[in-house]
Tab-separated table of N, CA and C in Angstrom:
chain	number	residue	atom	x	y	z
A	16	UNK	N	0.838	-1.173	0.000
A	16	UNK	CA	0.000	0.000	0.000
A	16	UNK	C	0.889	1.245	0.000
A	17	UNK	N	0.578	2.180	-0.869
A	17	UNK	CA	1.310	3.435	-0.923
A	17	UNK	C	0.972	4.291	0.287
A	18	UNK	N	1.947	4.917	0.887
A	18	UNK	CA	1.705	5.714	2.088
A	18	UNK	C	1.721	7.193	1.764
A	19	UNK	N	0.901	7.923	2.453
A	19	UNK	CA	0.781	9.354	2.264
A	19	UNK	C	1.686	10.069	3.266
A	20	UNK	N	2.489	11.010	2.796
A	20	UNK	CA	3.247	11.843	3.726
A	20	UNK	C	2.256	12.767	4.407
A	21	UNK	N	2.356	12.893	5.711
A	21	UNK	CA	1.378	13.649	6.485
A	21	UNK	C	2.110	14.728	7.270
A	22	UNK	N	1.741	15.984	7.073
A	22	UNK	CA	2.386	17.115	7.725
A	22	UNK	C	1.450	17.724	8.753
A	23	UNK	N	1.985	18.185	9.852
A	23	UNK	CA	1.198	18.881	10.859
A	23	UNK	C	1.384	20.377	10.628
A	24	UNK	N	0.293	21.085	10.395
A	24	UNK	CA	0.340	22.528	10.154
A	24	UNK	C	-0.049	23.253	11.436
A	25	UNK	N	0.922	23.831	12.088
A	25	UNK	CA	0.690	24.579	13.318
A	25	UNK	C	0.860	26.068	13.035
A	26	UNK	N	0.089	26.600	12.099
A	26	UNK	CA	0.241	28.003	11.731
A	26	UNK	C	-0.102	28.927	12.880
A	27	UNK	N	-1.172	28.623	13.594
A	27	UNK	CA	-1.578	29.504	14.672
A	27	UNK	C	-0.738	29.272	15.925
A	28	UNK	N	-0.113	28.121	16.046
A	28	UNK	CA	0.650	27.794	17.244
A	28	UNK	C	2.145	28.022	17.081
A	29	UNK	N	2.607	28.322	15.862
A	29	UNK	CA	4.016	28.571	15.554
A	29	UNK	C	4.912	27.425	16.023
A	30	UNK	N	4.601	26.228	15.607
A	30	UNK	CA	5.457	25.076	15.886
A	30	UNK	C	5.960	24.551	14.555
A	31	UNK	N	6.988	23.754	14.585
A	31	UNK	CA	7.528	23.220	13.337
A	31	UNK	C	6.619	22.128	12.778
A	32	UNK	N	6.696	21.942	11.447
A	32	UNK	CA	5.915	20.888	10.811
A	32	UNK	C	6.583	19.547	11.084
A	33	UNK	N	5.786	18.560	11.303
A	33	UNK	CA	6.266	17.217	11.578
A	33	UNK	C	5.759	16.313	10.456
A	34	UNK	N	6.595	15.493	9.913
A	34	UNK	CA	6.227	14.608	8.815
A	34	UNK	C	5.887	13.229	9.374
A	35	UNK	N	4.675	12.777	9.109
A	35	UNK	CA	4.210	11.481	9.584
A	35	UNK	C	3.676	10.705	8.386
A	36	UNK	N	3.955	9.426	8.290
A	36	UNK	CA	3.334	8.609	7.238
A	36	UNK	C	1.917	8.278	7.658
A	37	UNK	N	0.986	8.379	6.719
A	37	UNK	CA	-0.414	8.113	7.011
A	37	UNK	C	-1.045	7.404	5.824
A	38	UNK	N	-1.774	6.325	6.034
A	38	UNK	CA	-2.312	5.531	4.922
A	38	UNK	C	-3.606	6.061	4.310
A	39	UNK	N	-4.115	7.211	4.750
A	39	UNK	CA	-5.412	7.697	4.263
A	39	UNK	C	-5.254	8.539	3.008
A	40	UNK	N	-5.791	8.069	1.938
A	40	UNK	CA	-5.799	8.823	0.688
A	40	UNK	C	-6.956	8.315	-0.165
A	41	UNK	N	-8.110	8.986	-0.113
A	41	UNK	CA	-9.295	8.489	-0.820
A	41	UNK	C	-9.198	8.634	-2.333
A	42	UNK	N	-9.963	7.823	-3.047
A	42	UNK	CA	-10.023	7.880	-4.506
A	42	UNK	C	-11.390	8.414	-4.932
A	43	UNK	N	-11.433	9.137	-6.055
A	43	UNK	CA	-12.685	9.698	-6.572
A	43	UNK	C	-13.574	8.603	-7.114
A	44	UNK	N	-14.868	8.775	-7.107
A	44	UNK	CA	-15.601	9.771	-6.324
A	44	UNK	C	-15.724	9.288	-4.880
A	45	UNK	N	-15.786	10.212	-3.958
A	45	UNK	CA	-15.907	9.832	-2.559
A	45	UNK	C	-16.617	10.921	-1.770
A	46	UNK	N	-17.141	10.518	-0.643
A	46	UNK	CA	-17.658	11.431	0.360
A	46	UNK	C	-16.886	11.079	1.620
A	47	UNK	N	-16.395	12.081	2.288
A	47	UNK	CA	-15.540	11.835	3.440
A	47	UNK	C	-15.986	12.726	4.583
A	48	UNK	N	-16.225	12.131	5.712
A	48	UNK	CA	-16.593	12.880	6.902
A	48	UNK	C	-15.425	12.808	7.870
A	49	UNK	N	-14.948	13.955	8.275
A	49	UNK	CA	-13.888	14.019	9.278
A	49	UNK	C	-14.486	14.729	10.475
A	50	UNK	N	-14.564	14.024	11.583
A	50	UNK	CA	-15.155	14.641	12.767
A	50	UNK	C	-14.302	14.324	13.986
A	51	UNK	N	-14.407	15.202	14.951
A	51	UNK	CA	-13.657	15.047	16.184
A	51	UNK	C	-13.822	16.294	17.023
A	52	UNK	N	-13.333	16.257	18.212
A	52	UNK	CA	-13.424	17.404	19.102
A	52	UNK	C	-12.490	18.524	18.674
A	53	UNK	N	-12.578	19.632	19.372
A	53	UNK	CA	-11.683	20.757	19.105
A	53	UNK	C	-10.236	20.315	19.264
A	54	UNK	N	-9.372	20.830	18.406
A	54	UNK	CA	-7.935	20.540	18.444
A	54	UNK	C	-7.604	19.053	18.265
A	55	UNK	N	-8.438	18.321	17.528
A	55	UNK	CA	-8.166	16.898	17.304
A	55	UNK	C	-7.440	16.646	15.984
A	56	UNK	N	-7.187	17.704	15.199
A	56	UNK	CA	-6.435	17.550	13.961
A	56	UNK	C	-7.279	17.414	12.705
A	57	UNK	N	-8.566	17.737	12.794
A	57	UNK	CA	-9.457	17.600	11.631
A	57	UNK	C	-8.983	18.457	10.463
A	58	UNK	N	-8.708	19.724	10.717
A	58	UNK	CA	-8.290	20.625	9.638
A	58	UNK	C	-6.933	20.213	9.091
A	59	UNK	N	-6.021	19.778	9.941
A	59	UNK	CA	-4.718	19.300	9.461
A	59	UNK	C	-4.878	18.109	8.530
A	60	UNK	N	-5.789	17.196	8.841
A	60	UNK	CA	-6.024	16.045	7.968
A	60	UNK	C	-6.506	16.522	6.602
A	61	UNK	N	-7.440	17.462	6.596
A	61	UNK	CA	-7.964	17.981	5.329
A	61	UNK	C	-6.859	18.675	4.542
A	62	UNK	N	-6.056	19.504	5.205
A	62	UNK	CA	-4.962	20.192	4.519
A	62	UNK	C	-3.985	19.202	3.909
A	63	UNK	N	-3.673	18.134	4.626
A	63	UNK	CA	-2.757	17.128	4.086
A	63	UNK	C	-3.326	16.450	2.856
A	64	UNK	N	-4.602	16.144	2.875
A	64	UNK	CA	-5.221	15.516	1.714
A	64	UNK	C	-5.234	16.464	0.520
A	65	UNK	N	-5.482	17.750	0.765
A	65	UNK	CA	-5.598	18.722	-0.321
A	65	UNK	C	-4.250	19.218	-0.838
A	66	UNK	N	-3.264	19.336	0.043
A	66	UNK	CA	-1.962	19.881	-0.359
A	66	UNK	C	-0.925	18.790	-0.608
A	67	UNK	N	-1.080	17.660	0.055
A	67	UNK	CA	-0.106	16.584	-0.100
A	67	UNK	C	1.295	17.064	0.224
A	68	UNK	N	2.258	16.634	-0.583
A	68	UNK	CA	3.641	17.083	-0.385
A	68	UNK	C	4.033	18.093	-1.461
A	69	UNK	N	3.049	18.536	-2.239
A	69	UNK	CA	3.327	19.378	-3.405
A	69	UNK	C	3.979	20.711	-3.032
A	70	UNK	N	3.476	21.394	-2.036
A	70	UNK	CA	4.021	22.724	-1.720
A	70	UNK	C	5.453	22.603	-1.198
A	71	UNK	N	5.722	21.599	-0.365
A	71	UNK	CA	7.088	21.414	0.142
A	71	UNK	C	8.043	21.080	-0.999
A	72	UNK	N	7.612	20.243	-1.928
A	72	UNK	CA	8.473	19.851	-3.042
A	72	UNK	C	8.673	20.990	-4.027
A	73	UNK	N	7.648	21.814	-4.250
A	73	UNK	CA	7.803	22.949	-5.170
A	73	UNK	C	8.883	23.901	-4.676
A	74	UNK	N	8.936	24.107	-3.364
A	74	UNK	CA	9.960	24.996	-2.808
A	74	UNK	C	11.362	24.431	-3.003
A	75	UNK	N	11.460	23.126	-3.204
A	75	UNK	CA	12.755	22.486	-3.461
A	75	UNK	C	12.939	22.228	-4.951
A	76	UNK	N	12.061	22.843	-5.773
A	76	UNK	CA	12.107	22.717	-7.237
A	76	UNK	C	11.948	21.267	-7.689
A	77	UNK	N	11.137	20.516	-6.937
A	77	UNK	CA	10.838	19.130	-7.286
A	77	UNK	C	9.337	18.980	-7.485
A	78	UNK	N	8.958	17.944	-8.200
A	78	UNK	CA	7.541	17.707	-8.449
A	78	UNK	C	6.932	16.965	-7.263
A	79	UNK	N	5.835	17.485	-6.742
A	79	UNK	CA	5.118	16.833	-5.651
A	79	UNK	C	3.725	16.462	-6.108
A	80	UNK	N	2.918	16.006	-5.165
A	80	UNK	CA	1.553	15.637	-5.522
A	80	UNK	C	0.577	15.995	-4.412
A	81	UNK	N	-0.645	16.305	-4.825
A	81	UNK	CA	-1.746	16.458	-3.885
A	81	UNK	C	-2.361	15.070	-3.746
A	82	UNK	N	-2.727	14.670	-2.540
A	82	UNK	CA	-3.235	13.318	-2.340
A	82	UNK	C	-4.673	13.172	-2.809
A	83	UNK	N	-5.441	14.234	-2.729
A	83	UNK	CA	-6.775	14.246	-3.318
A	83	UNK	C	-6.658	15.081	-4.579
A	84	UNK	N	-6.664	14.399	-5.715
A	84	UNK	CA	-6.508	15.087	-7.001
A	84	UNK	C	-7.799	15.837	-7.305
A	85	UNK	N	-7.717	17.142	-7.426
A	85	UNK	CA	-8.901	17.926	-7.740
A	85	UNK	C	-8.512	19.134	-8.575
A	86	UNK	N	-9.500	19.642	-9.301
A	86	UNK	CA	-9.303	20.843	-10.104
A	86	UNK	C	-9.795	22.076	-9.360
A	87	UNK	N	-10.936	21.931	-8.722
A	87	UNK	CA	-11.555	23.066	-8.038
A	87	UNK	C	-11.797	22.708	-6.582
A	88	UNK	N	-11.410	23.617	-5.706
A	88	UNK	CA	-11.643	23.445	-4.278
A	88	UNK	C	-12.588	24.547	-3.824
A	89	UNK	N	-13.695	24.146	-3.214
A	89	UNK	CA	-14.677	25.097	-2.705
A	89	UNK	C	-14.779	24.886	-1.201
A	90	UNK	N	-14.441	25.914	-0.447
A	90	UNK	CA	-14.542	25.890	1.010
A	90	UNK	C	-15.804	26.647	1.393
A	91	UNK	N	-16.664	26.014	2.167
A	91	UNK	CA	-17.892	26.657	2.629
A	91	UNK	C	-17.907	26.558	4.144
A	92	UNK	N	-17.969	27.712	4.811
A	92	UNK	CA	-17.951	27.658	6.264
A	92	UNK	C	-18.052	29.003	6.925
A	93	UNK	N	-17.892	28.969	8.235
A	93	UNK	CA	-17.957	30.187	9.043
A	93	UNK	C	-16.575	30.784	9.267
A	94	UNK	N	-15.549	29.964	9.211
A	94	UNK	CA	-14.194	30.420	9.538
A	94	UNK	C	-13.287	30.328	8.313
A	95	UNK	N	-13.736	30.865	7.194
A	95	UNK	CA	-13.019	30.693	5.927
A	95	UNK	C	-11.750	31.535	5.823
A	96	UNK	N	-11.556	32.458	6.757
A	96	UNK	CA	-10.360	33.307	6.701
A	96	UNK	C	-9.333	32.946	7.774
A	97	UNK	N	-9.505	31.810	8.438
A	97	UNK	CA	-8.514	31.438	9.451
A	97	UNK	C	-7.200	31.076	8.758
A	98	UNK	N	-6.069	31.166	9.461
A	98	UNK	CA	-4.746	31.015	8.834
A	98	UNK	C	-4.554	29.749	8.002
A	99	UNK	N	-5.067	28.627	8.440
A	99	UNK	CA	-4.854	27.391	7.676
A	99	UNK	C	-5.542	27.447	6.320
A	100	UNK	N	-6.733	28.040	6.245
A	100	UNK	CA	-7.423	28.149	4.955
A	100	UNK	C	-6.783	29.215	4.082
A	101	UNK	N	-6.216	30.248	4.693
A	101	UNK	CA	-5.462	31.246	3.926
A	101	UNK	C	-4.246	30.580	3.288
A	102	UNK	N	-3.602	29.672	4.016
A	102	UNK	CA	-2.476	28.915	3.464
A	102	UNK	C	-2.924	28.101	2.250
A	103	UNK	N	-4.046	27.408	2.357
A	103	UNK	CA	-4.538	26.597	1.239
A	103	UNK	C	-4.811	27.482	0.030
A	104	UNK	N	-5.439	28.615	0.259
A	104	UNK	CA	-5.726	29.555	-0.839
A	104	UNK	C	-4.428	29.979	-1.531
A	105	UNK	N	-3.422	30.327	-0.742
A	105	UNK	CA	-2.131	30.741	-1.309
A	105	UNK	C	-1.461	29.586	-2.056
A	106	UNK	N	-1.547	28.385	-1.509
A	106	UNK	CA	-0.940	27.220	-2.168
A	106	UNK	C	-1.604	26.938	-3.504
A	107	UNK	N	-2.915	27.017	-3.564
A	107	UNK	CA	-3.609	26.772	-4.835
A	107	UNK	C	-3.240	27.839	-5.865
A	108	UNK	N	-3.015	29.048	-5.403
A	108	UNK	CA	-2.563	30.107	-6.318
A	108	UNK	C	-1.152	29.781	-6.828
A	109	UNK	N	-0.296	29.290	-5.945
A	109	UNK	CA	1.058	28.886	-6.346
A	109	UNK	C	0.976	27.731	-7.346
A	110	UNK	N	0.130	26.734	-7.080
A	110	UNK	CA	-0.023	25.596	-7.998
A	110	UNK	C	-0.477	26.063	-9.379
A	111	UNK	N	-1.382	27.044	-9.403
A	111	UNK	CA	-1.932	27.539	-10.675
A	111	UNK	C	-0.932	28.388	-11.448
A	112	UNK	N	0.042	28.973	-10.747
A	112	UNK	CA	1.013	29.862	-11.389
A	112	UNK	C	2.429	29.302	-11.389
A	113	UNK	N	2.581	28.040	-11.064
A	113	UNK	CA	3.903	27.402	-11.010
A	113	UNK	C	4.485	27.289	-12.419
A	114	UNK	N	5.793	27.017	-12.521
A	114	UNK	CA	6.378	26.763	-13.840
A	114	UNK	C	5.599	25.655	-14.555
A	115	UNK	N	5.611	25.699	-15.861
A	115	UNK	CA	4.754	24.816	-16.663
A	115	UNK	C	4.857	23.337	-16.290
A	116	UNK	N	6.036	22.871	-15.959
A	116	UNK	CA	6.223	21.443	-15.646
A	116	UNK	C	5.420	21.000	-14.422
A	117	UNK	N	5.172	21.908	-13.491
A	117	UNK	CA	4.455	21.549	-12.265
A	117	UNK	C	3.132	22.297	-12.111
A	118	UNK	N	2.787	23.100	-13.086
A	118	UNK	CA	1.557	23.909	-13.020
A	118	UNK	C	0.317	23.024	-13.067
A	119	UNK	N	-0.713	23.459	-12.339
A	119	UNK	CA	-2.002	22.765	-12.349
A	119	UNK	C	-3.107	23.769	-12.645
A	120	UNK	N	-4.109	23.338	-13.366
A	120	UNK	CA	-5.277	24.166	-13.649
A	120	UNK	C	-6.251	24.000	-12.485
A	121	UNK	N	-5.967	24.693	-11.375
A	121	UNK	CA	-6.760	24.562	-10.158
A	121	UNK	C	-7.317	25.913	-9.732
A	122	UNK	N	-8.430	25.860	-9.009
A	122	UNK	CA	-9.014	27.078	-8.442
A	122	UNK	C	-9.365	26.829	-6.983
A	123	UNK	N	-9.415	27.911	-6.226
A	123	UNK	CA	-9.842	27.871	-4.824
A	123	UNK	C	-10.896	28.945	-4.642
A	124	UNK	N	-11.971	28.577	-3.978
A	124	UNK	CA	-13.049	29.521	-3.718
A	124	UNK	C	-13.507	29.333	-2.280
A	125	UNK	N	-13.644	30.425	-1.527
A	125	UNK	CA	-14.134	30.367	-0.153
A	125	UNK	C	-15.474	31.092	-0.092
A	126	UNK	N	-16.484	30.393	0.407
A	126	UNK	CA	-17.838	30.944	0.445
A	126	UNK	C	-18.399	30.900	1.860
A	127	UNK	N	-19.158	31.909	2.204
A	127	UNK	CA	-19.873	31.919	3.481
A	127	UNK	C	-21.065	30.964	3.382
A	128	UNK	N	-21.606	30.592	4.510
A	128	UNK	CA	-22.703	29.624	4.569
A	128	UNK	C	-23.939	30.055	3.790
A	129	UNK	N	-24.155	31.336	3.671
A	129	UNK	CA	-25.352	31.806	2.971
A	129	UNK	C	-25.185	31.778	1.454
A	130	UNK	N	-24.074	31.255	0.952
A	130	UNK	CA	-23.811	31.229	-0.493
A	130	UNK	C	-23.515	29.814	-1.001
A	131	UNK	N	-24.131	28.809	-0.409
A	131	UNK	CA	-23.889	27.427	-0.829
A	131	UNK	C	-24.410	27.241	-2.253
A	132	UNK	N	-23.529	26.885	-3.200
A	132	UNK	CA	-23.977	26.720	-4.586
A	132	UNK	C	-24.782	25.429	-4.791
A	133	UNK	N	-25.584	25.427	-5.818
A	133	UNK	CA	-26.344	24.241	-6.220
A	133	UNK	C	-25.346	23.199	-6.726
A	134	UNK	N	-25.373	22.009	-6.163
A	134	UNK	CA	-24.403	20.969	-6.504
A	134	UNK	C	-24.469	20.582	-7.984
A	135	UNK	N	-25.607	20.749	-8.614
A	135	UNK	CA	-25.743	20.380	-10.030
A	135	UNK	C	-25.081	21.383	-10.964
A	136	UNK	N	-24.640	22.512	-10.445
A	136	UNK	CA	-24.027	23.555	-11.276
A	136	UNK	C	-22.530	23.347	-11.496
A	137	UNK	N	-21.923	22.394	-10.794
A	137	UNK	CA	-20.499	22.146	-10.975
A	137	UNK	C	-20.256	21.413	-12.289
A	138	UNK	N	-19.136	21.703	-12.926
A	138	UNK	CA	-18.791	21.076	-14.199
A	138	UNK	C	-18.418	19.608	-13.994
A	139	UNK	N	-19.008	18.743	-14.800
A	139	UNK	CA	-18.673	17.316	-14.714
A	139	UNK	C	-17.308	17.027	-15.343
A	140	UNK	N	-16.742	18.018	-16.045
A	140	UNK	CA	-15.421	17.860	-16.659
A	140	UNK	C	-14.282	18.122	-15.677
A	141	UNK	N	-14.629	18.644	-14.501
A	141	UNK	CA	-13.601	18.990	-13.516
A	141	UNK	C	-13.903	18.274	-12.202
A	142	UNK	N	-12.851	17.844	-11.528
A	142	UNK	CA	-13.014	17.243	-10.204
A	142	UNK	C	-13.109	18.364	-9.183
A	143	UNK	N	-14.254	18.462	-8.557
A	143	UNK	CA	-14.486	19.513	-7.572
A	143	UNK	C	-14.570	18.896	-6.186
A	144	UNK	N	-13.821	19.459	-5.260
A	144	UNK	CA	-13.891	19.062	-3.863
A	144	UNK	C	-14.550	20.207	-3.108
A	145	UNK	N	-15.568	19.869	-2.329
A	145	UNK	CA	-16.249	20.859	-1.498
A	145	UNK	C	-15.990	20.487	-0.046
A	146	UNK	N	-15.503	21.457	0.721
A	146	UNK	CA	-15.255	21.255	2.147
A	146	UNK	C	-16.278	22.084	2.912
A	147	UNK	N	-17.096	21.415	3.713
A	147	UNK	CA	-18.015	22.105	4.611
A	147	UNK	C	-17.305	22.196	5.949
A	148	UNK	N	-16.972	23.396	6.351
A	148	UNK	CA	-16.144	23.606	7.536
A	148	UNK	C	-17.001	24.078	8.706
A	149	UNK	N	-17.094	23.251	9.724
A	149	UNK	CA	-17.744	23.607	10.982
A	149	UNK	C	-19.208	24.021	10.800
A	150	UNK	N	-19.978	23.206	10.076
A	150	UNK	CA	-21.382	23.542	9.818
A	150	UNK	C	-22.371	22.558	10.442
A	151	UNK	N	-21.906	21.639	11.267
A	151	UNK	CA	-22.796	20.594	11.781
A	151	UNK	C	-23.905	21.142	12.679
A	152	UNK	N	-23.723	22.301	13.273
A	152	UNK	CA	-24.745	22.853	14.166
A	152	UNK	C	-25.532	23.995	13.520
A	153	UNK	N	-25.443	24.111	12.204
A	153	UNK	CA	-26.168	25.181	11.509
A	153	UNK	C	-27.669	24.898	11.472
A	154	UNK	N	-28.426	25.917	11.144
A	154	UNK	CA	-29.878	25.806	11.060
A	154	UNK	C	-30.303	24.759	10.029
A	155	UNK	N	-31.509	24.232	10.187
A	155	UNK	CA	-32.040	23.222	9.264
A	155	UNK	C	-32.039	23.738	7.828
A	156	UNK	N	-32.302	25.007	7.644
A	156	UNK	CA	-32.309	25.611	6.302
A	156	UNK	C	-30.949	25.399	5.613
A	157	UNK	N	-29.874	25.575	6.359
A	157	UNK	CA	-28.518	25.372	5.827
A	157	UNK	C	-28.265	23.880	5.618
A	158	UNK	N	-28.638	23.060	6.591
A	158	UNK	CA	-28.445	21.609	6.478
A	158	UNK	C	-29.149	21.059	5.238
A	159	UNK	N	-30.338	21.581	4.947
A	159	UNK	CA	-31.085	21.129	3.766
A	159	UNK	C	-30.352	21.461	2.469
A	160	UNK	N	-29.548	22.514	2.466
A	160	UNK	CA	-28.764	22.868	1.277
A	160	UNK	C	-27.535	21.970	1.127
A	161	UNK	N	-27.075	21.414	2.235
A	161	UNK	CA	-25.889	20.555	2.224
A	161	UNK	C	-26.237	19.121	1.819
A	162	UNK	N	-27.406	18.649	2.189
A	162	UNK	CA	-27.816	17.258	1.940
A	162	UNK	C	-27.595	16.810	0.494
A	163	UNK	N	-27.948	17.605	-0.533
A	163	UNK	CA	-27.739	17.137	-1.914
A	163	UNK	C	-26.284	16.782	-2.243
A	164	UNK	N	-25.334	17.370	-1.561
A	164	UNK	CA	-23.921	17.059	-1.800
A	164	UNK	C	-23.603	15.618	-1.411
A	165	UNK	N	-24.314	15.092	-0.446
A	165	UNK	CA	-24.064	13.727	0.005
A	165	UNK	C	-24.924	12.708	-0.733
A	166	UNK	N	-25.947	13.183	-1.419
A	166	UNK	CA	-26.836	12.289	-2.158
A	166	UNK	C	-26.441	12.215	-3.627
A	167	UNK	N	-26.221	13.380	-4.244
A	167	UNK	CA	-25.978	13.385	-5.694
A	167	UNK	C	-24.711	14.105	-6.102
A	168	UNK	N	-23.952	14.618	-5.162
A	168	UNK	CA	-22.804	15.456	-5.475
A	168	UNK	C	-21.615	14.765	-5.988
Protein backbone atom coordinates (compact mmCIF):
# COMPACT_ATOMS: atom_id res chain seq x y z
CA UNK A 1 0.00 0.00 0.00
CA UNK A 2 1.31 3.43 -0.92
CA UNK A 3 1.71 5.71 2.09
CA UNK A 4 0.78 9.35 2.26
CA UNK A 5 3.25 11.84 3.73
CA UNK A 6 1.38 13.65 6.49
CA UNK A 7 2.39 17.11 7.72
CA UNK A 8 1.20 18.88 10.86
CA UNK A 9 0.34 22.53 10.15
CA UNK A 10 0.69 24.58 13.32
CA UNK A 11 0.24 28.00 11.73
CA UNK A 12 -1.58 29.50 14.67
CA UNK A 13 0.65 27.79 17.24
CA UNK A 14 4.02 28.57 15.55
CA UNK A 15 5.46 25.08 15.89
CA UNK A 16 7.53 23.22 13.34
CA UNK A 17 5.91 20.89 10.81
CA UNK A 18 6.27 17.22 11.58
CA UNK A 19 6.23 14.61 8.82
CA UNK A 20 4.21 11.48 9.58
CA UNK A 21 3.33 8.61 7.24
CA UNK A 22 -0.41 8.11 7.01
CA UNK A 23 -2.31 5.53 4.92
CA UNK A 24 -5.41 7.70 4.26
CA UNK A 25 -5.80 8.82 0.69
CA UNK A 26 -9.29 8.49 -0.82
CA UNK A 27 -10.02 7.88 -4.51
CA UNK A 28 -12.69 9.70 -6.57
CA UNK A 29 -15.60 9.77 -6.32
CA UNK A 30 -15.91 9.83 -2.56
CA UNK A 31 -17.66 11.43 0.36
CA UNK A 32 -15.54 11.84 3.44
CA UNK A 33 -16.59 12.88 6.90
CA UNK A 34 -13.89 14.02 9.28
CA UNK A 35 -15.16 14.64 12.77
CA UNK A 36 -13.66 15.05 16.18
CA UNK A 37 -13.42 17.40 19.10
CA UNK A 38 -11.68 20.76 19.11
CA UNK A 39 -7.94 20.54 18.44
CA UNK A 40 -8.17 16.90 17.30
CA UNK A 41 -6.44 17.55 13.96
CA UNK A 42 -9.46 17.60 11.63
CA UNK A 43 -8.29 20.62 9.64
CA UNK A 44 -4.72 19.30 9.46
CA UNK A 45 -6.02 16.04 7.97
CA UNK A 46 -7.96 17.98 5.33
CA UNK A 47 -4.96 20.19 4.52
CA UNK A 48 -2.76 17.13 4.09
CA UNK A 49 -5.22 15.52 1.71
CA UNK A 50 -5.60 18.72 -0.32
CA UNK A 51 -1.96 19.88 -0.36
CA UNK A 52 -0.11 16.58 -0.10
CA UNK A 53 3.64 17.08 -0.39
CA UNK A 54 3.33 19.38 -3.40
CA UNK A 55 4.02 22.72 -1.72
CA UNK A 56 7.09 21.41 0.14
CA UNK A 57 8.47 19.85 -3.04
CA UNK A 58 7.80 22.95 -5.17
CA UNK A 59 9.96 25.00 -2.81
CA UNK A 60 12.76 22.49 -3.46
CA UNK A 61 12.11 22.72 -7.24
CA UNK A 62 10.84 19.13 -7.29
CA UNK A 63 7.54 17.71 -8.45
CA UNK A 64 5.12 16.83 -5.65
CA UNK A 65 1.55 15.64 -5.52
CA UNK A 66 -1.75 16.46 -3.88
CA UNK A 67 -3.23 13.32 -2.34
CA UNK A 68 -6.77 14.25 -3.32
CA UNK A 69 -6.51 15.09 -7.00
CA UNK A 70 -8.90 17.93 -7.74
CA UNK A 71 -9.30 20.84 -10.10
CA UNK A 72 -11.55 23.07 -8.04
CA UNK A 73 -11.64 23.45 -4.28
CA UNK A 74 -14.68 25.10 -2.70
CA UNK A 75 -14.54 25.89 1.01
CA UNK A 76 -17.89 26.66 2.63
CA UNK A 77 -17.95 27.66 6.26
CA UNK A 78 -17.96 30.19 9.04
CA UNK A 79 -14.19 30.42 9.54
CA UNK A 80 -13.02 30.69 5.93
CA UNK A 81 -10.36 33.31 6.70
CA UNK A 82 -8.51 31.44 9.45
CA UNK A 83 -4.75 31.02 8.83
CA UNK A 84 -4.85 27.39 7.68
CA UNK A 85 -7.42 28.15 4.95
CA UNK A 86 -5.46 31.25 3.93
CA UNK A 87 -2.48 28.91 3.46
CA UNK A 88 -4.54 26.60 1.24
CA UNK A 89 -5.73 29.56 -0.84
CA UNK A 90 -2.13 30.74 -1.31
CA UNK A 91 -0.94 27.22 -2.17
CA UNK A 92 -3.61 26.77 -4.84
CA UNK A 93 -2.56 30.11 -6.32
CA UNK A 94 1.06 28.89 -6.35
CA UNK A 95 -0.02 25.60 -8.00
CA UNK A 96 -1.93 27.54 -10.67
CA UNK A 97 1.01 29.86 -11.39
CA UNK A 98 3.90 27.40 -11.01
CA UNK A 99 6.38 26.76 -13.84
CA UNK A 100 4.75 24.82 -16.66
CA UNK A 101 6.22 21.44 -15.65
CA UNK A 102 4.45 21.55 -12.26
CA UNK A 103 1.56 23.91 -13.02
CA UNK A 104 -2.00 22.77 -12.35
CA UNK A 105 -5.28 24.17 -13.65
CA UNK A 106 -6.76 24.56 -10.16
CA UNK A 107 -9.01 27.08 -8.44
CA UNK A 108 -9.84 27.87 -4.82
CA UNK A 109 -13.05 29.52 -3.72
CA UNK A 110 -14.13 30.37 -0.15
CA UNK A 111 -17.84 30.94 0.45
CA UNK A 112 -19.87 31.92 3.48
CA UNK A 113 -22.70 29.62 4.57
CA UNK A 114 -25.35 31.81 2.97
CA UNK A 115 -23.81 31.23 -0.49
CA UNK A 116 -23.89 27.43 -0.83
CA UNK A 117 -23.98 26.72 -4.59
CA UNK A 118 -26.34 24.24 -6.22
CA UNK A 119 -24.40 20.97 -6.50
CA UNK A 120 -25.74 20.38 -10.03
CA UNK A 121 -24.03 23.55 -11.28
CA UNK A 122 -20.50 22.15 -10.97
CA UNK A 123 -18.79 21.08 -14.20
CA UNK A 124 -18.67 17.32 -14.71
CA UNK A 125 -15.42 17.86 -16.66
CA UNK A 126 -13.60 18.99 -13.52
CA UNK A 127 -13.01 17.24 -10.20
CA UNK A 128 -14.49 19.51 -7.57
CA UNK A 129 -13.89 19.06 -3.86
CA UNK A 130 -16.25 20.86 -1.50
CA UNK A 131 -15.26 21.25 2.15
CA UNK A 132 -18.02 22.11 4.61
CA UNK A 133 -16.14 23.61 7.54
CA UNK A 134 -17.74 23.61 10.98
CA UNK A 135 -21.38 23.54 9.82
CA UNK A 136 -22.80 20.59 11.78
CA UNK A 137 -24.74 22.85 14.17
CA UNK A 138 -26.17 25.18 11.51
CA UNK A 139 -29.88 25.81 11.06
CA UNK A 140 -32.04 23.22 9.26
CA UNK A 141 -32.31 25.61 6.30
CA UNK A 142 -28.52 25.37 5.83
CA UNK A 143 -28.45 21.61 6.48
CA UNK A 144 -31.08 21.13 3.77
CA UNK A 145 -28.76 22.87 1.28
CA UNK A 146 -25.89 20.56 2.22
CA UNK A 147 -27.82 17.26 1.94
CA UNK A 148 -27.74 17.14 -1.91
CA UNK A 149 -23.92 17.06 -1.80
CA UNK A 150 -24.06 13.73 0.00
CA UNK A 151 -26.84 12.29 -2.16
CA UNK A 152 -25.98 13.38 -5.69
CA UNK A 153 -22.80 15.46 -5.47
